[in-house]
Coordinates of C-alpha atoms and ligand atoms in Angstrom, one line a residue:
X1 CA 77.1 82.9 87.2
X2 CA 79.1 86.1 86.5
X3 CA 81.5 86.5 88.9
X4 CA 81.9 90.1 91.5
X5 CA 84.5 92.0 90.7
X6 CA 85.5 94.6 93.2
X7 CA 88.2 97.8 92.4
X8 CA 90.6 99.4 94.7
X9 CA 92.2 102.9 93.3
X10 CA 94.5 104.0 96.0
X11 CA 95.0 100.4 97.4
X12 CA 98.9 101.6 98.8
X13 CA 97.7 105.1 100.6
X14 CA 97.1 104.6 104.0
X15 CA 92.8 104.4 103.4
X16 CA 93.5 102.1 100.6
X17 CA 95.0 99.9 103.0
X18 CA 92.8 100.2 105.3
X19 CA 90.4 99.3 102.4
X20 CA 92.2 96.3 103.0
X21 CA 91.8 95.3 105.9
X22 CA 89.0 95.9 106.3
X23 CA 87.2 93.4 104.2
X24 CA 89.8 90.1 104.2
X25 CA 87.6 91.2 107.9
X26 CA 84.2 91.4 106.3
X27 CA 85.6 88.6 104.0
X28 CA 82.7 89.4 101.6
X29 CA 80.6 87.3 98.7
X30 CA 82.8 89.2 96.5
X31 CA 85.2 86.7 93.7
X32 CA 88.1 89.1 92.4
X33 CA 90.2 91.7 94.6
X34 CA 92.0 94.4 91.1
X35 CA 93.6 97.1 93.0
X36 CA 95.2 99.9 91.7
X37 CA 97.4 102.7 92.4
X38 CA 100.1 105.4 90.5
X39 CA 102.7 104.6 88.3
X40 CA 104.6 104.9 91.8
X41 CA 103.6 101.8 93.0
X42 CA 102.5 100.3 89.6
X43 CA 104.1 96.4 89.7
X44 CA 104.2 96.5 93.8
X45 CA 103.4 93.2 95.4
X46 CA 100.9 93.7 97.8
X47 CA 99.5 90.8 100.4
X48 CA 95.2 90.2 100.6
X49 CA 93.4 87.0 102.2
X50 CA 96.8 85.3 101.5
X51 CA 97.5 85.4 98.2
X52 CA 99.7 87.7 96.6
X53 CA 98.8 90.6 93.8
X54 CA 100.2 93.5 91.6
X55 CA 99.7 96.8 92.0
X56 CA 97.6 98.0 88.3
X57 CA 98.4 101.4 87.7
X58 CA 95.7 102.9 87.0
X59 CA 94.6 103.9 83.9
X60 CA 91.9 104.9 81.1
X61 CA 91.5 101.5 80.5
X62 CA 91.2 100.3 83.7
X63 CA 87.4 99.1 84.4
X64 CA 87.3 98.4 80.5
X65 CA 86.9 94.9 82.2
X66 CA 84.2 94.7 84.0
X67 CA 83.5 95.8 87.3
X68 CA 80.8 95.3 90.1
X69 CA 82.0 97.8 92.1
X70 CA 85.1 100.4 92.9
X71 CA 86.6 102.0 96.0
X72 CA 88.6 104.9 95.1
X73 CA 90.5 106.2 98.2
X74 CA 93.2 108.1 95.9
X75 CA 92.6 111.7 96.1
X76 CA 89.9 114.4 95.4
X77 CA 91.7 114.8 91.5
X78 CA 92.1 111.2 90.9
X79 CA 88.1 110.7 92.1
X80 CA 87.5 113.6 89.2
X81 CA 89.0 111.8 86.8
X82 CA 88.6 108.0 87.1
X83 CA 85.3 107.9 88.6
X84 CA 82.8 109.3 85.4
X85 CA 85.3 106.5 84.0
X86 CA 84.4 103.7 86.1
X87 CA 80.5 104.3 86.6
X88 CA 79.8 104.8 83.2
X89 CA 81.9 101.3 82.5
X90 CA 78.0 100.0 84.6
X91 CA 80.7 99.7 88.1
X92 CA 79.5 101.6 91.3
X93 CA 81.6 103.7 93.2
X94 CA 82.3 104.5 96.3
X95 CA 83.7 107.4 96.4
X96 CA 86.3 108.4 99.4
X97 CA 87.1 112.5 98.5
X98 CA 85.0 115.1 98.9
X99 CA 84.9 115.6 94.3
X100 CA 81.0 114.6 95.2
X101 CA 79.8 115.1 98.2
X102 CA 77.4 118.2 98.0
X103 CA 76.4 117.3 94.3
X104 CA 72.6 116.3 93.9
X105 CA 72.5 113.1 92.5
X106 CA 75.0 112.0 94.5
X107 CA 74.1 110.0 97.5
X108 CA 76.4 111.1 100.5
X109 CA 75.9 107.5 102.4
X110 CA 77.0 105.8 106.1
X111 CA 74.4 103.1 106.2
X112 CA 73.6 103.4 110.9
X113 CA 72.5 106.5 108.9
X114 CA 70.9 107.1 105.7
X115 CA 71.6 103.0 103.4
X116 CA 68.0 103.8 101.5
X117 CA 69.8 107.2 100.1
X118 CA 72.1 104.0 98.2
X119 CA 69.7 103.4 96.1
X120 CA 69.4 106.6 95.1
X121 CA 72.4 106.1 92.9
X122 CA 74.4 107.7 89.8
X123 CA 77.2 105.8 89.8
X124 CA 78.6 106.8 92.4
X125 CA 77.6 106.8 96.1
X126 CA 80.0 109.7 98.7
X127 CA 82.0 109.1 101.7
X128 CA 81.9 111.8 103.9
X129 CA 84.3 113.9 105.5
X130 CA 85.8 111.3 108.0
X131 CA 84.7 114.1 111.0
X132 CA 80.8 113.7 109.7
X133 CA 80.7 110.3 110.1
X134 CA 81.3 110.1 114.1
X135 CA 79.4 112.4 114.8
X136 CA 76.3 111.7 111.9
X137 CA 76.1 107.9 113.8
X138 CA 74.9 109.6 117.4
X139 CA 73.4 112.3 116.0
X140 CA 70.7 110.5 113.7
X141 CA 68.9 109.0 116.3
X142 CA 68.7 112.4 118.8
X143 CA 67.8 113.7 115.7
X144 CA 65.4 111.2 115.0
X145 CA 63.6 111.9 118.8
X146 CA 64.0 115.3 119.8
X147 CA 64.3 117.8 116.2
X148 CA 67.5 118.9 116.5
X149 CA 67.8 122.5 115.7
X150 CA 71.4 123.6 116.4
X151 CA 75.2 122.4 116.3
X152 CA 78.3 123.2 117.4
X153 CA 81.1 120.7 116.4
X154 CA 84.8 121.6 118.3
X155 CA 87.0 118.6 117.0
X156 CA 90.2 117.4 118.1
X157 CA 91.3 115.7 114.9
X158 CA 94.1 113.3 114.5
X159 CA 97.2 113.4 112.4
X160 CA 95.9 110.3 110.2
X161 CA 94.0 112.4 108.5
X162 CA 96.2 114.2 106.5
X163 CA 97.9 111.4 104.9
X164 CA 101.0 110.2 105.4
X165 CA 102.8 113.4 105.3
X166 CA 100.8 114.5 108.2
X167 CA 102.0 111.3 110.4
X168 CA 105.0 112.1 109.3
X169 CA 105.4 115.8 110.4
X170 CA 104.1 113.7 114.3
X171 CA 107.0 111.8 113.7
X172 CA 109.9 113.8 113.5
X173 CA 108.5 116.5 115.9
X174 CA 108.8 112.9 119.1
X175 CA 111.9 112.8 117.3
X176 CA 113.1 116.9 117.3
X177 CA 111.3 116.0 121.7
X178 CA 113.8 113.4 123.1
X179 CA 116.6 115.3 121.6
X180 CA 115.7 117.8 124.3
X181 CA 116.8 117.6 127.7
X182 CA 113.6 118.4 129.8
X183 CA 110.9 120.3 128.4
X184 CA 110.2 120.8 132.5
X185 CA 113.1 123.6 132.1
X186 CA 111.8 125.1 128.8
X187 CA 108.4 125.9 130.0
X188 CA 110.0 127.4 133.7
X189 CA 112.6 128.9 131.4
X190 CA 110.1 130.7 128.7
X191 CA 112.6 129.2 126.7
X192 CA 111.6 128.7 122.6
X193 CA 109.8 125.9 122.4
X194 CA 108.0 126.5 119.3
X195 CA 111.4 126.6 116.8
X196 CA 112.2 122.9 115.6
X197 CA 114.9 122.3 113.6
X198 CA 112.9 119.0 111.3
X199 CA 111.3 120.2 107.6
X200 CA 107.3 120.5 108.2
X201 CA 106.2 117.8 105.1
X202 CA 102.4 118.1 105.7
X203 CA 101.0 121.5 107.9
X204 CA 101.9 125.2 108.5
X205 CA 103.8 124.7 111.9
X206 CA 104.9 122.0 114.1
X207 CA 102.2 119.6 115.4
X208 CA 103.7 118.2 118.0
X209 CA 102.7 120.1 121.2
X210 CA 100.4 122.0 119.3
X211 CA 97.4 122.5 118.2
X212 CA 96.1 123.4 115.1
X213 CA 92.9 125.6 114.1
X214 CA 93.1 125.1 110.0
X215 CA 92.4 122.1 109.0
X216 CA 91.9 122.1 104.8
X217 CA 91.9 125.5 103.2
X218 CA 90.9 128.7 104.6
X219 CA 87.5 130.6 102.9
X220 CA 86.7 134.5 102.2
X221 CA 84.1 133.4 105.2
X222 CA 87.2 133.2 107.5
X223 CA 85.4 129.1 108.3
X224 CA 88.0 126.3 106.8
X225 CA 87.3 124.4 104.1
X226 CA 86.7 121.0 107.3
X227 CA 84.6 123.8 108.7
X228 CA 82.6 123.7 106.0
X229 CA 81.7 120.2 105.1
X230 CA 80.8 119.3 108.4
X231 CA 78.1 121.9 108.2
X232 CA 77.4 121.1 104.7
X233 CA 77.4 117.0 104.9
X234 CA 76.0 117.5 107.8
X235 CA 71.7 119.0 106.4
X236 CA 72.7 117.5 103.4
X237 CA 72.7 113.0 105.2
X238 CA 69.9 114.3 108.0
X239 CA 68.0 116.3 105.3
X240 CA 67.8 119.7 107.4
X241 CA 69.1 122.0 105.0
X242 CA 68.5 125.6 106.9
X243 CA 69.5 123.5 110.6
X244 CA 72.3 126.1 112.4
X245 CA 75.3 124.6 112.4
X246 CA 78.9 125.5 113.3
X247 CA 81.7 124.3 113.2
X248 CA 86.7 124.5 114.9
X249 CA 88.1 121.3 113.5
X250 CA 91.3 121.2 115.0
X251 CA 94.2 119.5 114.1
X252 CA 95.9 117.9 117.3
X253 CA 99.0 115.7 117.6
X254 CA 97.1 112.4 118.2
X255 CA 98.2 109.8 115.7
X256 CA 94.9 108.0 115.1
X257 CA 91.0 108.7 116.2
X258 CA 89.1 111.8 115.7
X259 CA 87.4 113.7 118.9
X260 CA 84.8 115.5 118.9
X261 CA 82.6 117.9 121.7
X262 CA 79.9 118.1 120.7
X263 CA 76.9 120.3 121.9
X264 CA 73.5 119.9 120.2
X265 CA 70.1 122.2 121.2
X266 CA 66.4 120.2 120.1
X267 CA 63.6 121.3 119.8
X268 CA 61.9 118.5 121.8
X269 CA 62.8 117.9 125.5
X270 CA 64.0 114.3 126.6
X271 CA 64.4 112.1 129.8
X272 CA 67.6 111.5 130.5
X273 CA 67.4 108.3 130.9
X274 CA 65.8 107.4 128.5
X275 CA 67.5 110.1 125.8
X276 CA 71.1 107.4 127.1
X277 CA 68.5 104.4 126.2
X278 CA 68.4 105.5 122.6
X279 CA 71.5 106.8 121.9
X280 CA 72.6 102.9 123.5
X281 CA 70.6 101.0 120.9
X282 CA 71.3 102.9 118.5
X283 CA 73.1 100.9 115.8
X284 CA 77.6 101.1 116.3
X285 CA 77.3 103.2 119.0
X286 CA 78.9 102.0 121.3
X287 CA 78.8 103.8 125.3
X288 CA 82.1 104.6 127.0
X289 CA 80.8 106.2 130.7
X290 CA 80.5 105.4 133.8
X291 CA 79.8 109.3 134.7
X292 CA 75.9 109.2 134.4
X293 CA 74.2 109.4 137.7
X294 CA 77.3 110.3 139.9
X295 CA 79.6 111.4 138.9
X296 CA 82.1 112.5 141.9
X297 CA 81.6 108.6 143.3
X298 CA 83.1 107.6 140.5
X299 CA 87.3 105.9 140.5
X300 CA 87.8 104.9 137.6
X301 CA 86.1 107.9 135.9
X302 CA 85.0 106.0 131.4
X303 CA 84.6 107.7 128.5
X304 CA 85.2 107.5 125.0
X305 CA 89.7 107.6 124.6
X306 CA 91.5 108.3 120.6
X307 CA 93.7 105.3 121.4
X308 CA 91.3 102.3 122.0
X309 CA 89.2 102.8 119.8
X310 CA 92.2 102.9 117.3
X311 CA 91.7 99.7 115.1
X312 CA 87.9 99.6 116.6
X313 CA 85.4 100.1 113.5
X314 CA 82.3 101.2 115.9
X315 CA 81.6 105.5 116.9
X316 CA 82.2 105.8 121.1
X317 CA 80.3 108.4 122.9
X318 CA 80.2 109.3 126.4
X319 CA 80.4 113.0 128.7
X320 CA 76.9 112.9 128.3
X321 CA 75.5 115.5 129.6
X322 CA 72.6 117.9 130.2
X323 CA 73.7 121.4 128.9
X324 CA 72.1 123.8 131.4
X325 CA 72.4 127.0 129.2
X326 CA 69.7 126.2 127.3
X327 CA 66.5 124.4 126.7
X328 CA 67.3 121.6 125.5
X329 CA 69.7 120.5 124.9
X330 CA 72.8 118.2 125.5
X331 CA 77.0 117.8 125.5
X332 CA 79.0 114.5 124.1
X333 CA 82.4 113.6 123.4
X334 CA 82.1 111.7 120.1
X335 CA 85.7 109.4 119.3
X336 CA 86.2 107.3 116.0
X337 CA 88.8 105.3 114.6
X338 CA 89.0 108.2 111.6
X339 CA 90.8 105.8 108.7
X340 CA 88.7 103.4 109.9
X341 CA 84.9 104.0 110.4
X342 CA 85.3 107.3 109.5
X343 CA 86.3 106.3 105.6
X344 CA 87.6 102.5 105.2
X345 CA 84.9 100.6 107.0
X346 CA 81.7 103.4 105.9
X347 CA 83.4 102.5 102.2
X348 CA 83.4 98.6 102.9
X349 CA 80.1 98.8 104.9
X350 CA 78.1 100.7 101.9
X351 CA 79.5 97.4 99.4
X352 CA 78.1 95.6 101.8
X353 CA 74.8 96.8 101.9
X354 CA 74.7 96.5 98.2
X355 CA 76.1 92.9 97.9
Ligands
A2P1 P1 101.4 105.3 95.1 O1 100.8 105.0 96.6 O2 101.2 105.2 94.3 O3 101.5 107.5 94.9 P2 97.9 108.8 101.3 O4 96.5 109.7 101.0 O5 98.5 108.2 102.2 O6 99.1 109.4 101.0 O7 97.4 107.5 99.1 C1 97.5 108.3 98.2 C2 96.4 106.8 97.3 O8 96.7 107.4 96.5 C3 97.8 105.8 96.8 O9 97.8 104.9 96.9 C4 98.4 106.0 95.2 O10 99.1 105.4 94.9 C5 97.1 106.7 95.5 N1 97.0 108.0 94.0 C6 97.6 108.7 94.1 N2 97.2 110.0 93.6 C7 97.5 108.7 91.6 C8 96.9 108.8 90.3 N3 96.9 109.3 90.0 N4 96.1 107.4 90.0 C9 95.8 106.4 91.5 N5 96.9 106.2 92.2 C10 96.7 107.1 92.7

């Protein structure tokens, strides 16, 4: 019997390392793993499943030896160049970058939502944007039942989504803060707290003690590319090309896990208990909400938190409440580990489905 071989491209990065962790946890029926990165990491050692692996440099011949699957997490330009090469050699690529997501020949897959799309692949399957993945896990069961008419996204995104340098900017901001005697004094005295003495590696402005309404590049229409990705990818995954969606995506000083406030308007009326049941029975969702009946009686309110979602594979949903400003609508709060469910876990789940 032929051996099943999986390549991980970008194995030394934030997402790549998490891919390895999720693969270890899942222990899929894969016979051989090969790990690729850039020339900077070639020869480095990686520990995986209690074995030592040497990182290989990715090049145009890397896929000649025959792979069944590859998970790419090495950025858009690496994917654009090497994913088609891998696919041409019979390997099915699950790509974490945005390079192929809107290509009509490339399925955009979240296994809980549209795993049936996997079979339509022509060698490349795209992993959606992290913010889109966690949103559609909750939106799909609601759309199936109540027919979504409009979505308003507001995101609170962790620095880990901006890679190693994003994390570094927050870390350096905290170190800088620790040198201040007291922020309370500076607020009361209206001292300037915005100037930083450290160099920023990723963001235009300090992320510590700040919120940046700017993720990815700005487009001609004033939106950011992150906002556009959420809008277009949601439409593609829900198969509703004309769905009315708007988004504001914001980077916040949180290390890991994205939070999202989502306002959803439905065509159909709904019963709140039934809607909650629908969400709690949906795959991949954990409901965290003890405020549904008598919120004022609750002494320890429970709602999804970034620090609790970190390291988990599920999508956490809470703060479910009716939007009284429209005929049929709700507001919800959704949190998930953007490096796991938003990237690594979702990619491994796609491979798992194919296996
Ligand atoms: P390396 O560690 O050798 O630079 P992150 O998003 O956390 O910065 O990780 C990016 C990942 O993509 C790393 O594993 C990085 O490898 C890898 N990578 C970047 N450029 C290339 C390339 N041209 N070929 C292969 N891997 C690359």
